[in-house]
Amino acid sequence: MKEMKWWMDIVKNLTMLTQFSFTLVTPLLMCLGICWLLCAKVGLGGWIYIPGFFFGMGGSGMVAWKLYISVTGKQKKEETKKHISFNRHE
């Protein structure tokens, strides 16, 4: 039974790592894609990639921060569930 829980923890952590990597890459690629469209269709210069990069990194940081807050909140809830109280006996 403990082996199954161990595998579930590994899968859970791997899923969180994959989600975190997508979280970091997606906003940056979207901003750089918009910059490419602005350069190709509108005719703006290559300088537009610089603010696009920083906006993309800012978006990545913000989404990663919200993911971190969500994960720590779930961990705190799990810890309080494990706490033995007057009505909960193990």
PDB file of N, CA, C and O in Angstrom, residues 6-86:
ATOM      1  N   TRP A   6       3.578   6.060  -2.714  1.00  0.00           N
ATOM      2  CA  TRP A   6       4.852   6.603  -3.174  1.00  0.00           C
ATOM      3  C   TRP A   6       4.774   6.948  -4.662  1.00  0.00           C
ATOM      4  O   TRP A   6       5.217   8.019  -5.081  1.00  0.00           O
ATOM      5  N   TRP A   7       4.183   6.039  -5.460  1.00  0.00           N
ATOM      6  CA  TRP A   7       4.032   6.304  -6.892  1.00  0.00           C
ATOM      7  C   TRP A   7       3.081   7.465  -7.141  1.00  0.00           C
ATOM      8  O   TRP A   7       3.287   8.277  -8.050  1.00  0.00           O
ATOM      9  N   MET A   8       2.027   7.565  -6.367  1.00  0.00           N
ATOM     10  CA  MET A   8       1.085   8.667  -6.522  1.00  0.00           C
ATOM     11  C   MET A   8       1.747  10.008  -6.208  1.00  0.00           C
ATOM     12  O   MET A   8       1.481  11.008  -6.871  1.00  0.00           O
ATOM     13  N   ASP A   9       2.624  10.021  -5.205  1.00  0.00           N
ATOM     14  CA  ASP A   9       3.354  11.247  -4.888  1.00  0.00           C
ATOM     15  C   ASP A   9       4.297  11.636  -6.021  1.00  0.00           C
ATOM     16  O   ASP A   9       4.429  12.820  -6.352  1.00  0.00           O
ATOM     17  N   ILE A  10       4.940  10.650  -6.637  1.00  0.00           N
ATOM     18  CA  ILE A  10       5.839  10.923  -7.761  1.00  0.00           C
ATOM     19  C   ILE A  10       5.055  11.484  -8.939  1.00  0.00           C
ATOM     20  O   ILE A  10       5.458  12.474  -9.559  1.00  0.00           O
ATOM     21  N   VAL A  11       3.919  10.882  -9.259  1.00  0.00           N
ATOM     22  CA  VAL A  11       3.092  11.353 -10.372  1.00  0.00           C
ATOM     23  C   VAL A  11       2.573  12.761 -10.084  1.00  0.00           C
ATOM     24  O   VAL A  11       2.560  13.626 -10.967  1.00  0.00           O
ATOM     25  N   LYS A  12       2.170  13.008  -8.852  1.00  0.00           N
ATOM     26  CA  LYS A  12       1.677  14.332  -8.464  1.00  0.00           C
ATOM     27  C   LYS A  12       2.768  15.389  -8.629  1.00  0.00           C
ATOM     28  O   LYS A  12       2.528  16.460  -9.190  1.00  0.00           O
ATOM     29  N   ASN A  13       3.971  15.083  -8.163  1.00  0.00           N
ATOM     30  CA  ASN A  13       5.078  16.036  -8.275  1.00  0.00           C
ATOM     31  C   ASN A  13       5.501  16.239  -9.729  1.00  0.00           C
ATOM     32  O   ASN A  13       5.837  17.360 -10.131  1.00  0.00           O
ATOM     33  N   LEU A  14       5.483  15.188 -10.516  1.00  0.00           N
ATOM     34  CA  LEU A  14       5.820  15.309 -11.937  1.00  0.00           C
ATOM     35  C   LEU A  14       4.792  16.161 -12.672  1.00  0.00           C
ATOM     36  O   LEU A  14       5.143  16.982 -13.524  1.00  0.00           O
ATOM     37  N   THR A  15       3.539  15.987 -12.327  1.00  0.00           N
ATOM     38  CA  THR A  15       2.476  16.800 -12.926  1.00  0.00           C
ATOM     39  C   THR A  15       2.655  18.265 -12.564  1.00  0.00           C
ATOM     40  O   THR A  15       2.510  19.151 -13.420  1.00  0.00           O
ATOM     41  N   MET A  16       2.974  18.550 -11.322  1.00  0.00           N
ATOM     42  CA  MET A  16       3.182  19.934 -10.907  1.00  0.00           C
ATOM     43  C   MET A  16       4.393  20.551 -11.608  1.00  0.00           C
ATOM     44  O   MET A  16       4.362  21.716 -12.005  1.00  0.00           O
ATOM     45  N   LEU A  17       5.443  19.783 -11.792  1.00  0.00           N
ATOM     46  CA  LEU A  17       6.623  20.279 -12.492  1.00  0.00           C
ATOM     47  C   LEU A  17       6.305  20.585 -13.947  1.00  0.00           C
ATOM     48  O   LEU A  17       6.723  21.615 -14.484  1.00  0.00           O
ATOM     49  N   THR A  18       5.545  19.710 -14.592  1.00  0.00           N
ATOM     50  CA  THR A  18       5.160  19.932 -15.986  1.00  0.00           C
ATOM     51  C   THR A  18       4.268  21.163 -16.106  1.00  0.00           C
ATOM     52  O   THR A  18       4.454  21.992 -16.992  1.00  0.00           O
ATOM     53  N   GLN A  19       3.313  21.302 -15.205  1.00  0.00           N
ATOM     54  CA  GLN A  19       2.435  22.464 -15.229  1.00  0.00           C
ATOM     55  C   GLN A  19       3.234  23.740 -14.989  1.00  0.00           C
ATOM     56  O   GLN A  19       2.993  24.758 -15.639  1.00  0.00           O
ATOM     57  N   PHE A  20       4.192  23.693 -14.090  1.00  0.00           N
ATOM     58  CA  PHE A  20       5.020  24.873 -13.806  1.00  0.00           C
ATOM     59  C   PHE A  20       5.854  25.271 -15.021  1.00  0.00           C
ATOM     60  O   PHE A  20       5.981  26.455 -15.328  1.00  0.00           O
ATOM     61  N   SER A  21       6.394  24.285 -15.748  1.00  0.00           N
ATOM     62  CA  SER A  21       7.194  24.616 -16.931  1.00  0.00           C
ATOM     63  C   SER A  21       6.334  25.222 -18.033  1.00  0.00           C
ATOM     64  O   SER A  21       6.732  26.190 -18.682  1.00  0.00           O
ATOM     65  N   PHE A  22       5.120  24.689 -18.235  1.00  0.00           N
ATOM     66  CA  PHE A  22       4.207  25.290 -19.207  1.00  0.00           C
ATOM     67  C   PHE A  22       3.794  26.692 -18.771  1.00  0.00           C
ATOM     68  O   PHE A  22       3.624  27.588 -19.597  1.00  0.00           O
ATOM     69  N   THR A  23       3.649  26.881 -17.473  1.00  0.00           N
ATOM     70  CA  THR A  23       3.285  28.179 -16.933  1.00  0.00           C
ATOM     71  C   THR A  23       4.353  29.221 -17.237  1.00  0.00           C
ATOM     72  O   THR A  23       4.042  30.365 -17.554  1.00  0.00           O
ATOM     73  N   LEU A  24       5.594  28.830 -17.169  1.00  0.00           N
ATOM     74  CA  LEU A  24       6.679  29.779 -17.435  1.00  0.00           C
ATOM     75  C   LEU A  24       6.857  30.075 -18.913  1.00  0.00           C
ATOM     76  O   LEU A  24       7.185  31.196 -19.294  1.00  0.00           O
ATOM     77  N   VAL A  25       6.639  29.109 -19.770  1.00  0.00           N
ATOM     78  CA  VAL A  25       6.938  29.267 -21.190  1.00  0.00           C
ATOM     79  C   VAL A  25       5.801  29.929 -21.968  1.00  0.00           C
ATOM     80  O   VAL A  25       6.059  30.746 -22.859  1.00  0.00           O
ATOM     81  N   THR A  26       4.567  29.624 -21.643  1.00  0.00           N
ATOM     82  CA  THR A  26       3.430  30.067 -22.454  1.00  0.00           C
ATOM     83  C   THR A  26       3.294  31.590 -22.564  1.00  0.00           C
ATOM     84  O   THR A  26       3.189  32.108 -23.675  1.00  0.00           O
ATOM     85  N   PRO A  27       3.303  32.367 -21.474  1.00  0.00           N
ATOM     86  CA  PRO A  27       3.157  33.820 -21.632  1.00  0.00           C
ATOM     87  C   PRO A  27       4.310  34.447 -22.429  1.00  0.00           C
ATOM     88  O   PRO A  27       4.083  35.369 -23.215  1.00  0.00           O
ATOM     89  N   LEU A  28       5.505  33.939 -22.248  1.00  0.00           N
ATOM     90  CA  LEU A  28       6.649  34.472 -22.984  1.00  0.00           C
ATOM     91  C   LEU A  28       6.503  34.216 -24.478  1.00  0.00           C
ATOM     92  O   LEU A  28       6.696  35.120 -25.307  1.00  0.00           O
ATOM     93  N   LEU A  29       6.110  33.005 -24.841  1.00  0.00           N
ATOM     94  CA  LEU A  29       5.926  32.695 -26.258  1.00  0.00           C
ATOM     95  C   LEU A  29       4.763  33.482 -26.869  1.00  0.00           C
ATOM     96  O   LEU A  29       4.839  33.904 -28.032  1.00  0.00           O
ATOM     97  N   MET A  30       3.714  33.692 -26.095  1.00  0.00           N
ATOM     98  CA  MET A  30       2.593  34.476 -26.608  1.00  0.00           C
ATOM     99  C   MET A  30       3.001  35.920 -26.866  1.00  0.00           C
ATOM    100  O   MET A  30       2.662  36.497 -27.909  1.00  0.00           O
ATOM    101  N   CYS A  31       3.737  36.523 -25.945  1.00  0.00           N
ATOM    102  CA  CYS A  31       4.175  37.911 -26.137  1.00  0.00           C
ATOM    103  C   CYS A  31       5.147  38.026 -27.302  1.00  0.00           C
ATOM    104  O   CYS A  31       5.051  38.977 -28.094  1.00  0.00           O
ATOM    105  N   LEU A  32       6.059  37.086 -27.435  1.00  0.00           N
ATOM    106  CA  LEU A  32       6.987  37.135 -28.559  1.00  0.00           C
ATOM    107  C   LEU A  32       6.266  36.874 -29.877  1.00  0.00           C
ATOM    108  O   LEU A  32       6.630  37.442 -30.913  1.00  0.00           O
ATOM    109  N   GLY A  33       5.236  36.052 -29.866  1.00  0.00           N
ATOM    110  CA  GLY A  33       4.431  35.830 -31.068  1.00  0.00           C
ATOM    111  C   GLY A  33       3.686  37.090 -31.485  1.00  0.00           C
ATOM    112  O   GLY A  33       3.592  37.412 -32.678  1.00  0.00           O
ATOM    113  N   ILE A  34       3.160  37.812 -30.510  1.00  0.00           N
ATOM    114  CA  ILE A  34       2.495  39.082 -30.817  1.00  0.00           C
ATOM    115  C   ILE A  34       3.499  40.084 -31.377  1.00  0.00           C
ATOM    116  O   ILE A  34       3.193  40.829 -32.319  1.00  0.00           O
ATOM    117  N   CYS A  35       4.706  40.102 -30.822  1.00  0.00           N
ATOM    118  CA  CYS A  35       5.756  40.989 -31.348  1.00  0.00           C
ATOM    119  C   CYS A  35       6.101  40.621 -32.790  1.00  0.00           C
ATOM    120  O   CYS A  35       6.308  41.508 -33.626  1.00  0.00           O
ATOM    121  N   TRP A  36       6.158  39.340 -33.074  1.00  0.00           N
ATOM    122  CA  TRP A  36       6.458  38.912 -34.447  1.00  0.00           C
ATOM    123  C   TRP A  36       5.362  39.375 -35.399  1.00  0.00           C
ATOM    124  O   TRP A  36       5.647  39.836 -36.509  1.00  0.00           O
ATOM    125  N   LEU A  37       4.098  39.241 -34.972  1.00  0.00           N
ATOM    126  CA  LEU A  37       2.993  39.708 -35.811  1.00  0.00           C
ATOM    127  C   LEU A  37       3.067  41.220 -36.034  1.00  0.00           C
ATOM    128  O   LEU A  37       2.796  41.709 -37.132  1.00  0.00           O
ATOM    129  N   LEU A  38       3.408  41.964 -34.985  1.00  0.00           N
ATOM    130  CA  LEU A  38       3.522  43.411 -35.132  1.00  0.00           C
ATOM    131  C   LEU A  38       4.645  43.789 -36.092  1.00  0.00           C
ATOM    132  O   LEU A  38       4.513  44.738 -36.857  1.00  0.00           O
ATOM    133  N   CYS A  39       5.731  43.047 -36.051  1.00  0.00           N
ATOM    134  CA  CYS A  39       6.837  43.324 -36.978  1.00  0.00           C
ATOM    135  C   CYS A  39       6.466  42.946 -38.408  1.00  0.00           C
ATOM    136  O   CYS A  39       6.762  43.679 -39.353  1.00  0.00           O
ATOM    137  N   ALA A  40       5.813  41.826 -38.582  1.00  0.00           N
ATOM    138  CA  ALA A  40       5.516  41.332 -39.924  1.00  0.00           C
ATOM    139  C   ALA A  40       4.351  42.072 -40.585  1.00  0.00           C
ATOM    140  O   ALA A  40       4.426  42.420 -41.756  1.00  0.00           O
ATOM    141  N   LYS A  41       3.285  42.322 -39.850  1.00  0.00           N
ATOM    142  CA  LYS A  41       2.080  42.896 -40.448  1.00  0.00           C
ATOM    143  C   LYS A  41       2.048  44.422 -40.387  1.00  0.00           C
ATOM    144  O   LYS A  41       1.630  45.075 -41.338  1.00  0.00           O
ATOM    145  N   VAL A  42       2.451  44.989 -39.255  1.00  0.00           N
ATOM    146  CA  VAL A  42       2.338  46.434 -39.069  1.00  0.00           C
ATOM    147  C   VAL A  42       3.605  47.148 -39.536  1.00  0.00           C
ATOM    148  O   VAL A  42       3.556  48.283 -39.967  1.00  0.00           O
ATOM    149  N   GLY A  43       4.735  46.486 -39.437  1.00  0.00           N
ATOM    150  CA  GLY A  43       5.986  47.070 -39.883  1.00  0.00           C
ATOM    151  C   GLY A  43       6.776  47.761 -38.785  1.00  0.00           C
ATOM    152  O   GLY A  43       7.614  48.616 -39.073  1.00  0.00           O
ATOM    153  N   LEU A  44       6.497  47.418 -37.534  1.00  0.00           N
ATOM    154  CA  LEU A  44       7.294  47.987 -36.447  1.00  0.00           C
ATOM    155  C   LEU A  44       8.701  47.404 -36.495  1.00  0.00           C
ATOM    156  O   LEU A  44       8.930  46.312 -37.022  1.00  0.00           O
ATOM    157  N   GLY A  45       9.636  48.106 -35.883  1.00  0.00           N
ATOM    158  CA  GLY A  45      11.023  47.659 -35.888  1.00  0.00           C
ATOM    159  C   GLY A  45      11.265  46.500 -34.941  1.00  0.00           C
ATOM    160  O   GLY A  45      10.388  46.066 -34.185  1.00  0.00           O
ATOM    161  N   GLY A  46      12.484  46.011 -34.962  1.00  0.00           N
ATOM    162  CA  GLY A  46      12.861  44.889 -34.108  1.00  0.00           C
ATOM    163  C   GLY A  46      12.944  45.247 -32.642  1.00  0.00           C
ATOM    164  O   GLY A  46      13.031  44.363 -31.786  1.00  0.00           O
ATOM    165  N   TRP A  47      12.902  46.550 -32.335  1.00  0.00           N
ATOM    166  CA  TRP A  47      12.961  46.978 -30.945  1.00  0.00           C
ATOM    167  C   TRP A  47      11.756  46.489 -30.141  1.00  0.00           C
ATOM    168  O   TRP A  47      11.819  46.431 -28.913  1.00  0.00           O
ATOM    169  N   ILE A  48      10.668  46.146 -30.816  1.00  0.00           N
ATOM    170  CA  ILE A  48       9.444  45.739 -30.140  1.00  0.00           C
ATOM    171  C   ILE A  48       9.628  44.414 -29.378  1.00  0.00           C
ATOM    172  O   ILE A  48       8.900  44.119 -28.436  1.00  0.00           O
ATOM    173  N   TYR A  49      10.648  43.640 -29.757  1.00  0.00           N
ATOM    174  CA  TYR A  49      10.897  42.374 -29.062  1.00  0.00           C
ATOM    175  C   TYR A  49      11.381  42.587 -27.624  1.00  0.00           C
ATOM    176  O   TYR A  49      11.154  41.741 -26.765  1.00  0.00           O
ATOM    177  N   ILE A  50      12.056  43.698 -27.372  1.00  0.00           N
ATOM    178  CA  ILE A  50      12.592  43.955 -26.023  1.00  0.00           C
ATOM    179  C   ILE A  50      11.462  44.140 -25.008  1.00  0.00           C
ATOM    180  O   ILE A  50      11.428  43.428 -23.990  1.00  0.00           O
ATOM    181  N   PRO A  51      10.515  45.070 -25.228  1.00  0.00           N
ATOM    182  CA  PRO A  51       9.417  45.152 -24.247  1.00  0.00           C
ATOM    183  C   PRO A  51       8.540  43.893 -24.250  1.00  0.00           C
ATOM    184  O   PRO A  51       8.005  43.511 -23.202  1.00  0.00           O
ATOM    185  N   GLY A  52       8.414  43.241 -25.408  1.00  0.00           N
ATOM    186  CA  GLY A  52       7.637  42.008 -25.456  1.00  0.00           C
ATOM    187  C   GLY A  52       8.243  40.923 -24.582  1.00  0.00           C
ATOM    188  O   GLY A  52       7.528  40.179 -23.918  1.00  0.00           O
ATOM    189  N   PHE A  53       9.567  40.854 -24.585  1.00  0.00           N
ATOM    190  CA  PHE A  53      10.258  39.875 -23.741  1.00  0.00           C
ATOM    191  C   PHE A  53      10.002  40.157 -22.264  1.00  0.00           C
ATOM    192  O   PHE A  53       9.696  39.251 -21.487  1.00  0.00           O
ATOM    193  N   PHE A  54      10.112  41.428 -21.871  1.00  0.00           N
ATOM    194  CA  PHE A  54       9.918  41.761 -20.460  1.00  0.00           C
ATOM    195  C   PHE A  54       8.462  41.581 -20.022  1.00  0.00           C
ATOM    196  O   PHE A  54       8.192  41.136 -18.905  1.00  0.00           O
ATOM    197  N   PHE A  55       7.514  41.917 -20.902  1.00  0.00           N
ATOM    198  CA  PHE A  55       6.108  41.662 -20.570  1.00  0.00           C
ATOM    199  C   PHE A  55       5.839  40.161 -20.457  1.00  0.00           C
ATOM    200  O   PHE A  55       5.086  39.719 -19.577  1.00  0.00           O
ATOM    201  N   GLY A  56       6.452  39.375 -21.311  1.00  0.00           N
ATOM    202  CA  GLY A  56       6.295  37.924 -21.243  1.00  0.00           C
ATOM    203  C   GLY A  56       6.871  37.342 -19.968  1.00  0.00           C
ATOM    204  O   GLY A  56       6.263  36.475 -19.329  1.00  0.00           O
ATOM    205  N   MET A  57       8.036  37.843 -19.569  1.00  0.00           N
ATOM    206  CA  MET A  57       8.636  37.359 -18.320  1.00  0.00           C
ATOM    207  C   MET A  57       7.809  37.794 -17.110  1.00  0.00           C
ATOM    208  O   MET A  57       7.675  37.051 -16.144  1.00  0.00           O
ATOM    209  N   GLY A  58       7.248  39.005 -17.185  1.00  0.00           N
ATOM    210  CA  GLY A  58       6.377  39.450 -16.098  1.00  0.00           C
ATOM    211  C   GLY A  58       5.131  38.593 -15.989  1.00  0.00           C
ATOM    212  O   GLY A  58       4.705  38.231 -14.890  1.00  0.00           O
ATOM    213  N   GLY A  59       4.547  38.256 -17.119  1.00  0.00           N
ATOM    214  CA  GLY A  59       3.379  37.372 -17.110  1.00  0.00           C
ATOM    215  C   GLY A  59       3.719  35.989 -16.591  1.00  0.00           C
ATOM    216  O   GLY A  59       2.962  35.392 -15.838  1.00  0.00           O
ATOM    217  N   SER A  60       4.891  35.489 -16.977  1.00  0.00           N
ATOM    218  CA  SER A  60       5.330  34.171 -16.490  1.00  0.00           C
ATOM    219  C   SER A  60       5.527  34.195 -14.984  1.00  0.00           C
ATOM    220  O   SER A  60       5.122  33.263 -14.278  1.00  0.00           O
ATOM    221  N   GLY A  61       6.121  35.253 -14.493  1.00  0.00           N
ATOM    222  CA  GLY A  61       6.341  35.369 -13.049  1.00  0.00           C
ATOM    223  C   GLY A  61       5.048  35.457 -12.274  1.00  0.00           C
ATOM    224  O   GLY A  61       4.897  34.858 -11.208  1.00  0.00           O
ATOM    225  N   MET A  62       4.095  36.203 -12.808  1.00  0.00           N
ATOM    226  CA  MET A  62       2.810  36.362 -12.124  1.00  0.00           C
ATOM    227  C   MET A  62       2.038  35.048 -12.062  1.00  0.00           C
ATOM    228  O   MET A  62       1.490  34.683 -11.019  1.00  0.00           O
ATOM    229  N   VAL A  63       2.012  34.323 -13.161  1.00  0.00           N
ATOM    230  CA  VAL A  63       1.293  33.044 -13.186  1.00  0.00           C
ATOM    231  C   VAL A  63       2.003  32.022 -12.302  1.00  0.00           C
ATOM    232  O   VAL A  63       1.363  31.243 -11.594  1.00  0.00           O
ATOM    233  N   ALA A  64       3.333  32.032 -12.297  1.00  0.00           N
ATOM    234  CA  ALA A  64       4.084  31.112 -11.433  1.00  0.00           C
ATOM    235  C   ALA A  64       3.834  31.430  -9.958  1.00  0.00           C
ATOM    236  O   ALA A  64       3.703  30.520  -9.136  1.00  0.00           O
ATOM    237  N   TRP A  65       3.751  32.719  -9.631  1.00  0.00           N
ATOM    238  CA  TRP A  65       3.471  33.116  -8.244  1.00  0.00           C
ATOM    239  C   TRP A  65       2.092  32.622  -7.815  1.00  0.00           C
ATOM    240  O   TRP A  65       1.921  32.098  -6.720  1.00  0.00           O
ATOM    241  N   LYS A  66       1.092  32.765  -8.680  1.00  0.00           N
ATOM    242  CA  LYS A  66      -0.258  32.303  -8.348  1.00  0.00           C
ATOM    243  C   LYS A  66      -0.309  30.780  -8.207  1.00  0.00           C
ATOM    244  O   LYS A  66      -1.015  30.256  -7.353  1.00  0.00           O
ATOM    245  N   LEU A  67       0.451  30.066  -9.025  1.00  0.00           N
ATOM    246  CA  LEU A  67       0.533  28.616  -8.893  1.00  0.00           C
ATOM    247  C   LEU A  67       1.174  28.234  -7.563  1.00  0.00           C
ATOM    248  O   LEU A  67       0.708  27.328  -6.877  1.00  0.00           O
ATOM    249  N   TYR A  68       2.228  28.942  -7.180  1.00  0.00           N
ATOM    250  CA  TYR A  68       2.902  28.689  -5.908  1.00  0.00           C
ATOM    251  C   TYR A  68       1.952  28.916  -4.735  1.00  0.00           C
ATOM    252  O   TYR A  68       1.889  28.090  -3.813  1.00  0.00           O
ATOM    253  N   ILE A  69       1.197  30.009  -4.765  1.00  0.00           N
ATOM    254  CA  ILE A  69       0.240  30.303  -3.697  1.00  0.00           C
ATOM    255  C   ILE A  69      -0.828  29.210  -3.626  1.00  0.00           C
ATOM    256  O   ILE A  69      -1.217  28.774  -2.540  1.00  0.00           O
ATOM    257  N   SER A  70      -1.285  28.745  -4.776  1.00  0.00           N
ATOM    258  CA  SER A  70      -2.292  27.689  -4.816  1.00  0.00           C
ATOM    259  C   SER A  70      -1.770  26.390  -4.212  1.00  0.00           C
ATOM    260  O   SER A  70      -2.456  25.737  -3.417  1.00  0.00           O
ATOM    261  N   VAL A  71      -0.551  26.018  -4.572  1.00  0.00           N
ATOM    262  CA  VAL A  71       0.026  24.762  -4.069  1.00  0.00           C
ATOM    263  C   VAL A  71       0.266  24.842  -2.573  1.00  0.00           C
ATOM    264  O   VAL A  71      -0.035  23.894  -1.833  1.00  0.00           O
ATOM    265  N   THR A  72       0.796  25.951  -2.083  1.00  0.00           N
ATOM    266  CA  THR A  72       1.038  26.057  -0.642  1.00  0.00           C
ATOM    267  C   THR A  72      -0.272  26.068   0.138  1.00  0.00           C
ATOM    268  O   THR A  72      -0.344  25.540   1.248  1.00  0.00           O
ATOM    269  N   GLY A  73      -1.330  26.662  -0.437  1.00  0.00           N
ATOM    270  CA  GLY A  73      -2.635  26.638   0.222  1.00  0.00           C
ATOM    271  C   GLY A  73      -3.181  25.227   0.334  1.00  0.00           C
ATOM    272  O   GLY A  73      -3.746  24.854   1.361  1.00  0.00           O
ATOM    273  N   LYS A  74      -3.016  24.427  -0.729  1.00  0.00           N
ATOM    274  CA  LYS A  74      -3.470  23.033  -0.687  1.00  0.00           C
ATOM    275  C   LYS A  74      -2.679  22.230   0.332  1.00  0.00           C
ATOM    276  O   LYS A  74      -3.234  21.381   1.028  1.00  0.00           O
ATOM    277  N   GLN A  75      -1.379  22.492   0.437  1.00  0.00           N
ATOM    278  CA  GLN A  75      -0.558  21.770   1.406  1.00  0.00           C
ATOM    279  C   GLN A  75      -0.964  22.124   2.836  1.00  0.00           C
ATOM    280  O   GLN A  75      -0.978  21.259   3.709  1.00  0.00           O
ATOM    281  N   LYS A  76      -1.299  23.380   3.075  1.00  0.00           N
ATOM    282  CA  LYS A  76      -1.733  23.776   4.415  1.00  0.00           C
ATOM    283  C   LYS A  76      -3.058  23.106   4.769  1.00  0.00           C
ATOM    284  O   LYS A  76      -3.263  22.701   5.909  1.00  0.00           O
ATOM    285  N   LYS A  77      -3.964  22.981   3.793  1.00  0.00           N
ATOM    286  CA  LYS A  77      -5.233  22.308   4.048  1.00  0.00           C
ATOM    287  C   LYS A  77      -5.006  20.841   4.390  1.00  0.00           C
ATOM    288  O   LYS A  77      -5.662  20.294   5.265  1.00  0.00           O
ATOM    289  N   GLU A  78      -4.074  20.183   3.668  1.00  0.00           N
ATOM    290  CA  GLU A  78      -3.780  18.783   3.946  1.00  0.00           C
ATOM    291  C   GLU A  78      -3.181  18.614   5.337  1.00  0.00           C
ATOM    292  O   GLU A  78      -3.475  17.640   6.031  1.00  0.00           O
ATOM    293  N   GLU A  79      -2.344  19.559   5.760  1.00  0.00           N
ATOM    294  CA  GLU A  79      -1.741  19.470   7.093  1.00  0.00           C
ATOM    295  C   GLU A  79      -2.798  19.631   8.184  1.00  0.00           C
ATOM    296  O   GLU A  79      -2.742  18.959   9.211  1.00  0.00           O
ATOM    297  N   THR A  80      -3.759  20.531   7.976  1.00  0.00           N
ATOM    298  CA  THR A  80      -4.790  20.718   8.995  1.00  0.00           C
ATOM    299  C   THR A  80      -5.727  19.519   9.055  1.00  0.00           C
ATOM    300  O   THR A  80      -6.272  19.224  10.116  1.00  0.00           O
ATOM    301  N   LYS A  81      -5.912  18.821   7.942  1.00  0.00           N
ATOM    302  CA  LYS A  81      -6.747  17.620   7.961  1.00  0.00           C
ATOM    303  C   LYS A  81      -6.083  16.508   8.763  1.00  0.00           C
ATOM    304  O   LYS A  81      -6.759  15.699   9.374  1.00  0.00           O
ATOM    305  N   LYS A  82      -4.767  16.458   8.756  1.00  0.00           N
ATOM    306  CA  LYS A  82      -4.048  15.402   9.467  1.00  0.00           C
ATOM    307  C   LYS A  82      -3.975  15.667  10.966  1.00  0.00           C
ATOM    308  O   LYS A  82      -3.640  14.791  11.736  1.00  0.00           O
ATOM    309  N   HIS A  83      -4.286  16.876  11.374  1.00  0.00           N
ATOM    310  CA  HIS A  83      -4.210  17.235  12.788  1.00  0.00           C
ATOM    311  C   HIS A  83      -5.328  16.541  13.559  1.00  0.00           C
ATOM    312  O   HIS A  83      -6.497  16.613  13.186  1.00  0.00           O
ATOM    313  N   ILE A  84      -4.967  15.882  14.645  1.00  0.00           N
ATOM    314  CA  ILE A  84      -5.948  15.170  15.458  1.00  0.00           C
ATOM    315  C   ILE A  84      -6.601  16.165  16.413  1.00  0.00           C
ATOM    316  O   ILE A  84      -5.931  16.867  17.155  1.00  0.00           O
ATOM    317  N   SER A  85      -7.901  16.235  16.377  1.00  0.00           N
ATOM    318  CA  SER A  85      -8.629  17.136  17.255  1.00  0.00           C
ATOM    319  C   SER A  85      -9.599  16.339  18.107  1.00  0.00           C
ATOM    320  O   SER A  85      -9.599  15.109  18.104  1.00  0.00           O
ATOM    321  N   PHE A  86     -10.456  17.047  18.821  1.00  0.00           N
ATOM    322  CA  PHE A  86     -11.395  16.390  19.741  1.00  0.00           C
ATOM    323  C   PHE A  86     -12.340  15.449  18.991  1.00  0.00           C
ATOM    324  O   PHE A  86     -12.603  14.345  19.453  1.00  0.00           O
TER     325      PHE A  86
END
